mmCIF file with all atom_site columns, C-alpha atoms in Angstrom:
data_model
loop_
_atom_site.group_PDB
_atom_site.id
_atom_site.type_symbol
_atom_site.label_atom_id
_atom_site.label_alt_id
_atom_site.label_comp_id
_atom_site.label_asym_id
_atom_site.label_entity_id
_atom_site.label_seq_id
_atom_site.pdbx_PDB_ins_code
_atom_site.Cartn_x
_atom_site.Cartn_y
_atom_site.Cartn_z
_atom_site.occupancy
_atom_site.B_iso_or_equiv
_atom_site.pdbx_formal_charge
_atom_site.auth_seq_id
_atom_site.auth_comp_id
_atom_site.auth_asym_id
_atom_site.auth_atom_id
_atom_site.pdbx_PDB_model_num
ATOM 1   C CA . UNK A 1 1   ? 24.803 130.091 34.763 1.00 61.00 ? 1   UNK A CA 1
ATOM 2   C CA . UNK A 1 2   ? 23.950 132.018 31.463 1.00 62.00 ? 2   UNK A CA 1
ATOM 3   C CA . UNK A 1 3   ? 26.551 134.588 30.501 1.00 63.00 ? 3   UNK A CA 1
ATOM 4   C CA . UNK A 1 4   ? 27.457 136.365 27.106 1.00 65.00 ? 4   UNK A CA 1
ATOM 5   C CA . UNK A 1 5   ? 30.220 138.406 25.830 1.00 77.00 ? 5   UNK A CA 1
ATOM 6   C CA . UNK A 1 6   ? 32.258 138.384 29.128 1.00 83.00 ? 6   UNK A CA 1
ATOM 7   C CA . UNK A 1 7   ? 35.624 137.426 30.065 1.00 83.00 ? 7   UNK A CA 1
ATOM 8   C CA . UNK A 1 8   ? 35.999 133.598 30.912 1.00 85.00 ? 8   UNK A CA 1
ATOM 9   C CA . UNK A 1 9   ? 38.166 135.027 33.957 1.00 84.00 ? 9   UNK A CA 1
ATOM 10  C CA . UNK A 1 10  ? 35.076 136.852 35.002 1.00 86.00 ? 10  UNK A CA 1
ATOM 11  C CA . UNK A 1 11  ? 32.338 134.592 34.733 1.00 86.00 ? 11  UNK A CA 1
ATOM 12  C CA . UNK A 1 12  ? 34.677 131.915 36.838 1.00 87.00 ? 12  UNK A CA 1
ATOM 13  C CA . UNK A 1 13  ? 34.754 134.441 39.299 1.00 87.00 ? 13  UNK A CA 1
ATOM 14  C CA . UNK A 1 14  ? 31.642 135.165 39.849 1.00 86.00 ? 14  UNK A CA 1
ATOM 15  C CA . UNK A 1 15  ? 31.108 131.656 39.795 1.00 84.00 ? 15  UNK A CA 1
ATOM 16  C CA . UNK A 1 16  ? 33.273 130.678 42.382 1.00 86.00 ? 16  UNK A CA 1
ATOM 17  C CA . UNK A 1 17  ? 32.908 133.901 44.664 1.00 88.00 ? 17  UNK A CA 1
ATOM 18  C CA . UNK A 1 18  ? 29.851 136.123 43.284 1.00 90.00 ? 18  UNK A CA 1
ATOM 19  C CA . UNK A 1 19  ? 29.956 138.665 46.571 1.00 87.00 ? 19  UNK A CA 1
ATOM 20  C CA . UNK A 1 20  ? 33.289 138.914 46.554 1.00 91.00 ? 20  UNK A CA 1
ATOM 21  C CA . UNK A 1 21  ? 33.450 139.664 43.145 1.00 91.00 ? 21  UNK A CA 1
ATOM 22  C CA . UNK A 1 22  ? 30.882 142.393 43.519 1.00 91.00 ? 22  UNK A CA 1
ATOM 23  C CA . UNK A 1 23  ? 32.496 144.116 46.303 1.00 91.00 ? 23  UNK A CA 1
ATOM 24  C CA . UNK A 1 24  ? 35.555 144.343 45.030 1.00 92.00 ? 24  UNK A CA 1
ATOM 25  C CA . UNK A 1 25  ? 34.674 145.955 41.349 1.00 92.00 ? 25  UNK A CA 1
ATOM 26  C CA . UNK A 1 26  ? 31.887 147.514 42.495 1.00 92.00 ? 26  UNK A CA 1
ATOM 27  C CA . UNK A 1 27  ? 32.746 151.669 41.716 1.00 93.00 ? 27  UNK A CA 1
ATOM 28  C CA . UNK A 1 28  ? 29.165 152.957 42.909 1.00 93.00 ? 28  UNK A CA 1
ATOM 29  C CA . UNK A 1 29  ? 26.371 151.254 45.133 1.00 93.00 ? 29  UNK A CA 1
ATOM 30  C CA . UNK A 1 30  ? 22.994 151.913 44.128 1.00 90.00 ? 30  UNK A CA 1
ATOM 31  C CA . UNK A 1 31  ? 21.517 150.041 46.667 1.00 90.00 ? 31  UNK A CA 1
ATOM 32  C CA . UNK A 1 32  ? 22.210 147.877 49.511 1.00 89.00 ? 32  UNK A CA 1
ATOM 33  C CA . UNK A 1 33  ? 18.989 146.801 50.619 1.00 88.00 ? 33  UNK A CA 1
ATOM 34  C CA . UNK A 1 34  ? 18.354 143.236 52.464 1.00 85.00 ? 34  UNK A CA 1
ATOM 35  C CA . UNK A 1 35  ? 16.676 141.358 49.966 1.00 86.00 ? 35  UNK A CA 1
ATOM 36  C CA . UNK A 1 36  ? 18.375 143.590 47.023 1.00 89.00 ? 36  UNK A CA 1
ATOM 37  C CA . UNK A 1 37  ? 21.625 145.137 46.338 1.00 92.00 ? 37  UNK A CA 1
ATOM 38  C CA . UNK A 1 38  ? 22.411 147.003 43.020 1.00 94.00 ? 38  UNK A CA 1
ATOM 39  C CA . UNK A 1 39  ? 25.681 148.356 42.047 1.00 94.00 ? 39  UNK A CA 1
ATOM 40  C CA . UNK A 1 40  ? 28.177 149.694 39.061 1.00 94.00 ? 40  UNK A CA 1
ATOM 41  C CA . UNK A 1 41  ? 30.727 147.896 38.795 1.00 94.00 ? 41  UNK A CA 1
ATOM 42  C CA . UNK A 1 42  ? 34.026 147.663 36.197 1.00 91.00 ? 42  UNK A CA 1
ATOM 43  C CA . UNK A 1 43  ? 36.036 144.788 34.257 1.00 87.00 ? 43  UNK A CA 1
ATOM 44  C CA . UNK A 1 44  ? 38.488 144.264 32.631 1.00 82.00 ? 44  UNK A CA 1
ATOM 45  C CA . UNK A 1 45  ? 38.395 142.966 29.112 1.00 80.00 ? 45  UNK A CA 1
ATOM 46  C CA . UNK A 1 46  ? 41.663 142.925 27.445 1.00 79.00 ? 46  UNK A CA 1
ATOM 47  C CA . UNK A 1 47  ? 43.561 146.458 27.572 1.00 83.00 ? 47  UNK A CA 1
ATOM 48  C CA . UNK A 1 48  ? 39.843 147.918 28.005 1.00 84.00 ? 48  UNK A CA 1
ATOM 49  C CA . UNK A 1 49  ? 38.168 148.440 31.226 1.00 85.00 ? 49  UNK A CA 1
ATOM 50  C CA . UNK A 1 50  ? 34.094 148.131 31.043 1.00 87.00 ? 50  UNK A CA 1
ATOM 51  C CA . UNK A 1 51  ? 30.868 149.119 32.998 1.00 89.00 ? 51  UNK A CA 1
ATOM 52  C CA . UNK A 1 52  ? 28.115 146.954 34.198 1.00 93.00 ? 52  UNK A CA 1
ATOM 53  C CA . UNK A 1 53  ? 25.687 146.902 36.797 1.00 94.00 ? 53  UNK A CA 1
ATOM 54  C CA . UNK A 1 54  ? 25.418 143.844 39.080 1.00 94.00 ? 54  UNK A CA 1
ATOM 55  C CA . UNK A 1 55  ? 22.220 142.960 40.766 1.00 95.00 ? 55  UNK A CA 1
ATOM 56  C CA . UNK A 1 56  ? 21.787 140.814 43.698 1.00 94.00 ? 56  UNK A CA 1
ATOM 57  C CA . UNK A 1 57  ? 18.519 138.697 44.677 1.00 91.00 ? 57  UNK A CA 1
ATOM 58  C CA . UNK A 1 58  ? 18.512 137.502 48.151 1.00 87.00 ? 58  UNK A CA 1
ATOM 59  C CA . UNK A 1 59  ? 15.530 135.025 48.429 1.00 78.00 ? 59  UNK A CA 1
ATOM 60  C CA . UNK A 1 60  ? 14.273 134.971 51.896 1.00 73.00 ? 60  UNK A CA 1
ATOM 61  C CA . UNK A 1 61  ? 13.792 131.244 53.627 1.00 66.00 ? 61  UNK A CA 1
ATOM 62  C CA . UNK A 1 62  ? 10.890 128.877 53.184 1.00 63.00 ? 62  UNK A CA 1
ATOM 63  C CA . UNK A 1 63  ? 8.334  131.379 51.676 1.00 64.00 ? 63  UNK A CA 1
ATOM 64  C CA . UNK A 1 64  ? 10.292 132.746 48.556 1.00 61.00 ? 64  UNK A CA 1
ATOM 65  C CA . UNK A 1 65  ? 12.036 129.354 48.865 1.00 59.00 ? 65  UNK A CA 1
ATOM 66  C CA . UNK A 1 66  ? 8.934  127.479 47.855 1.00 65.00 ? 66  UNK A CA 1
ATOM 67  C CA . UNK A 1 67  ? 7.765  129.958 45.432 1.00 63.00 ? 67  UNK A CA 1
ATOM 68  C CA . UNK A 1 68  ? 10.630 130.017 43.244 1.00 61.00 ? 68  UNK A CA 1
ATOM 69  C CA . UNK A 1 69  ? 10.203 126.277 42.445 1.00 65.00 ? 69  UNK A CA 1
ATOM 70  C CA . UNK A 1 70  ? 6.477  126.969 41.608 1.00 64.00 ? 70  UNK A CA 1
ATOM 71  C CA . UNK A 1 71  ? 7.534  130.314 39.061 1.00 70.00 ? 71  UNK A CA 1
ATOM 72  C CA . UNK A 1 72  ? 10.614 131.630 37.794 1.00 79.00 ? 72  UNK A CA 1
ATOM 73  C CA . UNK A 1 73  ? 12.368 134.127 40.441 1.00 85.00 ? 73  UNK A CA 1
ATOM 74  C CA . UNK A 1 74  ? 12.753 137.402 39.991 1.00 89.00 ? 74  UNK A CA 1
ATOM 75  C CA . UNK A 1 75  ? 16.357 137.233 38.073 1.00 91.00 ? 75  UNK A CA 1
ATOM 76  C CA . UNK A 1 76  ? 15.268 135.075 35.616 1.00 92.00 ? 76  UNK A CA 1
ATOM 77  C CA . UNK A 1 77  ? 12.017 137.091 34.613 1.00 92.00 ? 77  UNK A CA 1
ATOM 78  C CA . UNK A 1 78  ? 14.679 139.917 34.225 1.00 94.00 ? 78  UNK A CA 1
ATOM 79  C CA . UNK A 1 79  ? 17.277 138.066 32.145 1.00 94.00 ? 79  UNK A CA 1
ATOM 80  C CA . UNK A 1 80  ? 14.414 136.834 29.717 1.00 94.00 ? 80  UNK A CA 1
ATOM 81  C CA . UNK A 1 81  ? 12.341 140.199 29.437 1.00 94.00 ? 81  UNK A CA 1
ATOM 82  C CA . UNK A 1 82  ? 15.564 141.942 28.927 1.00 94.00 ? 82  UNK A CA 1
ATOM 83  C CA . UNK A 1 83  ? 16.279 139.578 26.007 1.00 94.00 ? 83  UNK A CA 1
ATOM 84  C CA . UNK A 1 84  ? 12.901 139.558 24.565 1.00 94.00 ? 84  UNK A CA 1
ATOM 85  C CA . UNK A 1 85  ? 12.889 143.548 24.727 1.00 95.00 ? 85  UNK A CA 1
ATOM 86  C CA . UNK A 1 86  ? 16.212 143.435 22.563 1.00 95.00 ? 86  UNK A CA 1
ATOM 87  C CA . UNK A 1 87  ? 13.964 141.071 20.140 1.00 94.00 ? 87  UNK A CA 1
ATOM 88  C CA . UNK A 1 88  ? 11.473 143.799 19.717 1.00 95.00 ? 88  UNK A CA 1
ATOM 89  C CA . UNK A 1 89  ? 13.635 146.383 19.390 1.00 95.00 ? 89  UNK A CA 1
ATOM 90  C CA . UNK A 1 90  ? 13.421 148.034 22.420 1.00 95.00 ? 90  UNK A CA 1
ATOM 91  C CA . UNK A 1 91  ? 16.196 149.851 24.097 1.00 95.00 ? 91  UNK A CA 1
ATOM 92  C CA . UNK A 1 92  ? 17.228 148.572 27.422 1.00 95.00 ? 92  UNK A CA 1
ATOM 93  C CA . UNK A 1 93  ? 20.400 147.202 28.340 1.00 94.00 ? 93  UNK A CA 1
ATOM 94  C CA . UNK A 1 94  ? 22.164 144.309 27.515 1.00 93.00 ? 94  UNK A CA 1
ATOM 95  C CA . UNK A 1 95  ? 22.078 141.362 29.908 1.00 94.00 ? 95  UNK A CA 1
ATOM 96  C CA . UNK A 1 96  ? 25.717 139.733 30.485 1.00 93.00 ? 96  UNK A CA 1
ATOM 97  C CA . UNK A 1 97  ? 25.312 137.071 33.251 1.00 92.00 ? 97  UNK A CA 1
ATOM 98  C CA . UNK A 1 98  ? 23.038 135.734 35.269 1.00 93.00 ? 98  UNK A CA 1
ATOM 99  C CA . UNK A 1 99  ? 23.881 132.809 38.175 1.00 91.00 ? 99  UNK A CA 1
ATOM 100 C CA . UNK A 1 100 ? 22.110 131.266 40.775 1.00 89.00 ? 100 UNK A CA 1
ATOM 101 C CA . UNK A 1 101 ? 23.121 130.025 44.394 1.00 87.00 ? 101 UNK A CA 1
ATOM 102 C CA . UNK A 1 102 ? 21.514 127.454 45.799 1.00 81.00 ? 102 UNK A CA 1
ATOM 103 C CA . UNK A 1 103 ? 21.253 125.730 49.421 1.00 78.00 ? 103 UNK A CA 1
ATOM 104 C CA . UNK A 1 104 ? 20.173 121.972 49.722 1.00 77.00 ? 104 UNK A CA 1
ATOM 105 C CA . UNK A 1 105 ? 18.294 122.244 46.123 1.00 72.00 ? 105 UNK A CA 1
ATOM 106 C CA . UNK A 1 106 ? 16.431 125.217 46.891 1.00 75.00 ? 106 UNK A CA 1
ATOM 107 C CA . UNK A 1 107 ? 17.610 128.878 45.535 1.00 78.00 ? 107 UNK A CA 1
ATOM 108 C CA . UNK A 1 108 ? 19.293 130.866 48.094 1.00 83.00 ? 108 UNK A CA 1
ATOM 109 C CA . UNK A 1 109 ? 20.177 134.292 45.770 1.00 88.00 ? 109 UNK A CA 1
ATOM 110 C CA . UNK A 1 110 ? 20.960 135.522 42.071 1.00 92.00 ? 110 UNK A CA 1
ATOM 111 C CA . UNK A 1 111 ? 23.332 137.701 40.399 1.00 94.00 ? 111 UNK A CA 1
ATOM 112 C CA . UNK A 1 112 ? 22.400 139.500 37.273 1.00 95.00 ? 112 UNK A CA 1
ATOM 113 C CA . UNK A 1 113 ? 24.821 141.160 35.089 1.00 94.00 ? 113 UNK A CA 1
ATOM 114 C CA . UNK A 1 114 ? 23.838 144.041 32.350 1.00 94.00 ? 114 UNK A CA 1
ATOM 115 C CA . UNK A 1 115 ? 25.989 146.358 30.365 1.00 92.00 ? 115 UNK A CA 1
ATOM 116 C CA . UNK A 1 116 ? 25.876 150.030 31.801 1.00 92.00 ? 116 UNK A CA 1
ATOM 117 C CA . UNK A 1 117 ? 23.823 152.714 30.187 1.00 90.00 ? 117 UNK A CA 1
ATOM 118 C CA . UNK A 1 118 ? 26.430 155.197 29.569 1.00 86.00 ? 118 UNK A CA 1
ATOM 119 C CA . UNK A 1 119 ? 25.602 158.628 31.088 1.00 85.00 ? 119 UNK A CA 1
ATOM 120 C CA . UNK A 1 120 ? 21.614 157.157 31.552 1.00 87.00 ? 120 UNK A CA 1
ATOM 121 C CA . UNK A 1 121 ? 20.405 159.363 34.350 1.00 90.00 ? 121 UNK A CA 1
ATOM 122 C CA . UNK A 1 122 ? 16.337 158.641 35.376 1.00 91.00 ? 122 UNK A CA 1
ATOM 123 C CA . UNK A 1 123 ? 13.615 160.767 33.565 1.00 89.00 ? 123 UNK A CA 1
ATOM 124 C CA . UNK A 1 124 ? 12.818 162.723 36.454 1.00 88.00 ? 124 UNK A CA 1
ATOM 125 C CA . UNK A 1 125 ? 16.347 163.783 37.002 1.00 89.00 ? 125 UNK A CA 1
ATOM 126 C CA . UNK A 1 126 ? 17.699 164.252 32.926 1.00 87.00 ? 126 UNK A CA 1
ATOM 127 C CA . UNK A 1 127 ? 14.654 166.858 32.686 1.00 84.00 ? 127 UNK A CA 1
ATOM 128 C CA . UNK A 1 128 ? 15.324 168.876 35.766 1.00 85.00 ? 128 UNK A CA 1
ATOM 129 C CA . UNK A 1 129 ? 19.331 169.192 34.375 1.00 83.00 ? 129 UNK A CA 1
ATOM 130 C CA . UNK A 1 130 ? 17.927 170.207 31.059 1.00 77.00 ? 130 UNK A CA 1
ATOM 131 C CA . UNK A 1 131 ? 15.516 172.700 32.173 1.00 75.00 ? 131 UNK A CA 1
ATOM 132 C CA . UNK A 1 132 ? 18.349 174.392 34.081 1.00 81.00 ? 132 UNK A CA 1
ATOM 133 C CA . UNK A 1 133 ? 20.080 174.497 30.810 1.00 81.00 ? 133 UNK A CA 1
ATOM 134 C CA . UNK A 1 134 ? 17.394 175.568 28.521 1.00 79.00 ? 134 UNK A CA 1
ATOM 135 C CA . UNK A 1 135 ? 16.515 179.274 28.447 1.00 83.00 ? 135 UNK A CA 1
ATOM 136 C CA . UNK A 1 136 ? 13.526 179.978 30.178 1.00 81.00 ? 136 UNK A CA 1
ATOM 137 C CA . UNK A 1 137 ? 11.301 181.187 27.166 1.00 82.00 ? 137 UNK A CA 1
ATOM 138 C CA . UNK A 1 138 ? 12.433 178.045 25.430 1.00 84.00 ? 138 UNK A CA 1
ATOM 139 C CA . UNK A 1 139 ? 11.726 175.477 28.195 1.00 82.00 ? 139 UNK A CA 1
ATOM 140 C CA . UNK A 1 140 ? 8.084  174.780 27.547 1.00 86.00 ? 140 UNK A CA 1
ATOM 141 C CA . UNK A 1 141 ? 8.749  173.866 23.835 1.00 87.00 ? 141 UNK A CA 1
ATOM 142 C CA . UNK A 1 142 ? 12.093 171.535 24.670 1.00 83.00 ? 142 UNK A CA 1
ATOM 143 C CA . UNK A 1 143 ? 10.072 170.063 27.392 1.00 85.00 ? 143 UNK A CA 1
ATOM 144 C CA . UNK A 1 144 ? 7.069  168.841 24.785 1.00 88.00 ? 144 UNK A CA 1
ATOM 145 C CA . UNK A 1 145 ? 9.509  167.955 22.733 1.00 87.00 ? 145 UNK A CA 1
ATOM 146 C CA . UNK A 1 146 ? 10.537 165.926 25.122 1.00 87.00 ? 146 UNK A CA 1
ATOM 147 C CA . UNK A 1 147 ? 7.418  164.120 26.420 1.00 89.00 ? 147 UNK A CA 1
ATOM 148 C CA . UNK A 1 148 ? 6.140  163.573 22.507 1.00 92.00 ? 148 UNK A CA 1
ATOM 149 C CA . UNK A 1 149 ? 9.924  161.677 22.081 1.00 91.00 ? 149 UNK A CA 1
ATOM 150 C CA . UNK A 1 150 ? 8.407  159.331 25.519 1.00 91.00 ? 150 UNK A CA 1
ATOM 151 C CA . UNK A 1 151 ? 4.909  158.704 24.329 1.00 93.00 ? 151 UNK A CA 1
ATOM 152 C CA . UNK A 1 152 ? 5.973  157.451 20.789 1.00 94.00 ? 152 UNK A CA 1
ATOM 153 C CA . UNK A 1 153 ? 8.822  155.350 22.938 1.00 94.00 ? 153 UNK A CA 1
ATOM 154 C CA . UNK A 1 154 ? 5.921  154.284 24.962 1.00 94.00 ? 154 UNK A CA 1
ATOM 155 C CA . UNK A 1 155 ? 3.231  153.379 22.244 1.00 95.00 ? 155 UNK A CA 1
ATOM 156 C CA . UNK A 1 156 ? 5.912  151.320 20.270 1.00 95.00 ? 156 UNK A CA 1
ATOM 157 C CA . UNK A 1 157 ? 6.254  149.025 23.931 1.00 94.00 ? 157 UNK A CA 1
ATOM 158 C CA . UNK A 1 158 ? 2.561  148.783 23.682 1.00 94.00 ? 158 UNK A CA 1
ATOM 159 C CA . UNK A 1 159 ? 2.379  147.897 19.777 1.00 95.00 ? 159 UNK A CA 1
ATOM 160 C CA . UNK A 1 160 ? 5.280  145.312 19.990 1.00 95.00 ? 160 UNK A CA 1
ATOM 161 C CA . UNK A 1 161 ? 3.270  143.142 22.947 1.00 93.00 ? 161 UNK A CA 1
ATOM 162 C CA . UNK A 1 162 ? 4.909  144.525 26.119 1.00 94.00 ? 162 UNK A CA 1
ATOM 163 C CA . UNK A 1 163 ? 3.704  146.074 29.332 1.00 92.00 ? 163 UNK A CA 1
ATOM 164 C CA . UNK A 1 164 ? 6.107  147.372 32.524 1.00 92.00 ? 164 UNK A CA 1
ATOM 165 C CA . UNK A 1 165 ? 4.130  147.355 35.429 1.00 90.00 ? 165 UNK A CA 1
ATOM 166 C CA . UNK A 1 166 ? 6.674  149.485 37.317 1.00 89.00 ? 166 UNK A CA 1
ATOM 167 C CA . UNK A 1 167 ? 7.213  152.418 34.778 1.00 90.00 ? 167 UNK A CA 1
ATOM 168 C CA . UNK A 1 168 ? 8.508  155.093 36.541 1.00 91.00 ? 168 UNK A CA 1
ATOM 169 C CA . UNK A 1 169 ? 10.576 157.768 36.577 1.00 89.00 ? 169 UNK A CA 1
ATOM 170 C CA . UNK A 1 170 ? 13.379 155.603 37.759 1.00 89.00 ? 170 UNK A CA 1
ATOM 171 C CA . UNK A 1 171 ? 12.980 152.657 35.456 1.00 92.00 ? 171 UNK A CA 1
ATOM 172 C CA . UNK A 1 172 ? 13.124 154.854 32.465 1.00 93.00 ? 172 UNK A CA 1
ATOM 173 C CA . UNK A 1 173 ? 16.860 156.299 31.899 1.00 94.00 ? 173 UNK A CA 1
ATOM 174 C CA . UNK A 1 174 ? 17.773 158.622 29.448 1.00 93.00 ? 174 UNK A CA 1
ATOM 175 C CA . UNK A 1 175 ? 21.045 159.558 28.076 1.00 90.00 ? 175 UNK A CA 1
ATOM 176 C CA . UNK A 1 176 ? 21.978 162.581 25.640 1.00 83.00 ? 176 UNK A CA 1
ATOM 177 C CA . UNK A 1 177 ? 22.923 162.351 22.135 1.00 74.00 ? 177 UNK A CA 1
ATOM 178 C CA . UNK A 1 178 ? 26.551 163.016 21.984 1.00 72.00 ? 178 UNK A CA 1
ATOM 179 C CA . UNK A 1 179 ? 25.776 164.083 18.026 1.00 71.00 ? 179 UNK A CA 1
ATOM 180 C CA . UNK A 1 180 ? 23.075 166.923 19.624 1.00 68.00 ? 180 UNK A CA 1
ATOM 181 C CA . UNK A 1 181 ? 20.441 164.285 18.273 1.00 71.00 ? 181 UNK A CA 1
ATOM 182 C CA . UNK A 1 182 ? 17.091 163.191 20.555 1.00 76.00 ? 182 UNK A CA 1
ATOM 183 C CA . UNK A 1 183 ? 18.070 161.551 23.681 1.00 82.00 ? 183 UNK A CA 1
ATOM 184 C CA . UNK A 1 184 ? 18.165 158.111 24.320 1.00 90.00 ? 184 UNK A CA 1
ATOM 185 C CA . UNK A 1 185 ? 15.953 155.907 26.161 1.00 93.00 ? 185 UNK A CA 1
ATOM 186 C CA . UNK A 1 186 ? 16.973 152.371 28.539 1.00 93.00 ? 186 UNK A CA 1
ATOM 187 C CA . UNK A 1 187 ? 14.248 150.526 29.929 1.00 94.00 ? 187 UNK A CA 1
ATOM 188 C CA . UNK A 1 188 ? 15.514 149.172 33.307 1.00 93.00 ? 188 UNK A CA 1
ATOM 189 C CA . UNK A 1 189 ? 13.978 147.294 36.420 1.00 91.00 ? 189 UNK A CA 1
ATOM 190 C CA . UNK A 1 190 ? 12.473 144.615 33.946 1.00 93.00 ? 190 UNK A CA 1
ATOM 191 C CA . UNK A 1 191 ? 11.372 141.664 36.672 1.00 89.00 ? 191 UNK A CA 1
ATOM 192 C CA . UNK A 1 192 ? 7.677  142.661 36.554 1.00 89.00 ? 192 UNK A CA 1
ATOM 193 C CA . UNK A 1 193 ? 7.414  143.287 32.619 1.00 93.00 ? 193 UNK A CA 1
ATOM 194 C CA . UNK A 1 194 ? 4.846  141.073 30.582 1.00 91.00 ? 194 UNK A CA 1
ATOM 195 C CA . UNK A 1 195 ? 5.338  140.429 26.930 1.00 88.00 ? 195 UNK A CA 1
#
């Protein structure tokens, strides 16, 4: 188990009990798919209660068995390239905890805890809010705006040694200045990336 800035309560937890701890602090599922199940989830640290989002690996028998001795599993590619993003200076969020289950030696599933981008919605979604809230003669010019604030986000990934293979609309969350500042950006999804 790696695990930073949490709770020793928490990480004990989700060492002894991982699903249970996900389903009961999980606030929001994102997705509850076979072989991968995302959720928000809370903690409490202290008098303070805190956000993360807890993702769940499920390797499938023999097959993904054999190829996670051979190459790091998804989990841990995600854990590292969210670390060495945070080296470079890019924006994405803060891995917490990652653990791995196994069954007779070989790895059975992974948890991976990040902090939670606060009010991050996906690209796709953030501009079809903000064009509702722009005036219409002023849409085309917020919306350029916009897409020059991406493309210098984007040739910075490619300057500092990094590529995402699965860039997309989904992977890229933005949040809104609370000053009335240009939005911020989170890099998310980060298995595939190459640095």
């Amino acid at each position: 188990i790696w695990a930073q800035c949490l709770p020793e309560t928490m990480v004990e937890s989700m060492i002894d009990d991982p699903h249970r701890w996900m389903e009961q602090n999980a606030i929001h599922w994102w997705k509850r798919g076979r072989t991968t199940q995302v959720a928000e989830a809370n903690y409490q640290d202290g008098d303070r209660t805190r956000g993360v989002i807890v993702k769940r690996y499920a390797y499938q028998p023999w097959r993904e068995w054999i190829a996670t001795i051979a190459r790091d599993n998804p989990a841990t590619r995600a854990w590292r390239n969210g670390m060495s993003l945070r080296l470079r200076e890019l924006p994405t969020p803060k891995p917490l905890l990652l653990t791995h289950r196994r069954r007779w030696g070989m790895l059975v599933e992974s948890f991976l805890i990040t902090e939670r981008v606060e009010d991050g919605v996906p690209v796709d979604r953030y501009l079809s809010e903000k064009c509702q809230r722009v005036p219409i003669g002023e849409r085309r010019r917020a919306v350029g705006a916009f897409i020059e604030q991406v493309g210098r986000l984007l040739r910075q990934m490619h300057e500092r040694g990094i590529t995402h293979p699965d860039l997309k609309a989904t992977n890229l969350l933005v949040s809104e200045s609370k000053q009335g500042g240009p939005a911020r950006f989170s890099f998310i999804d980060l298995d595939g990336v190459k640095t």
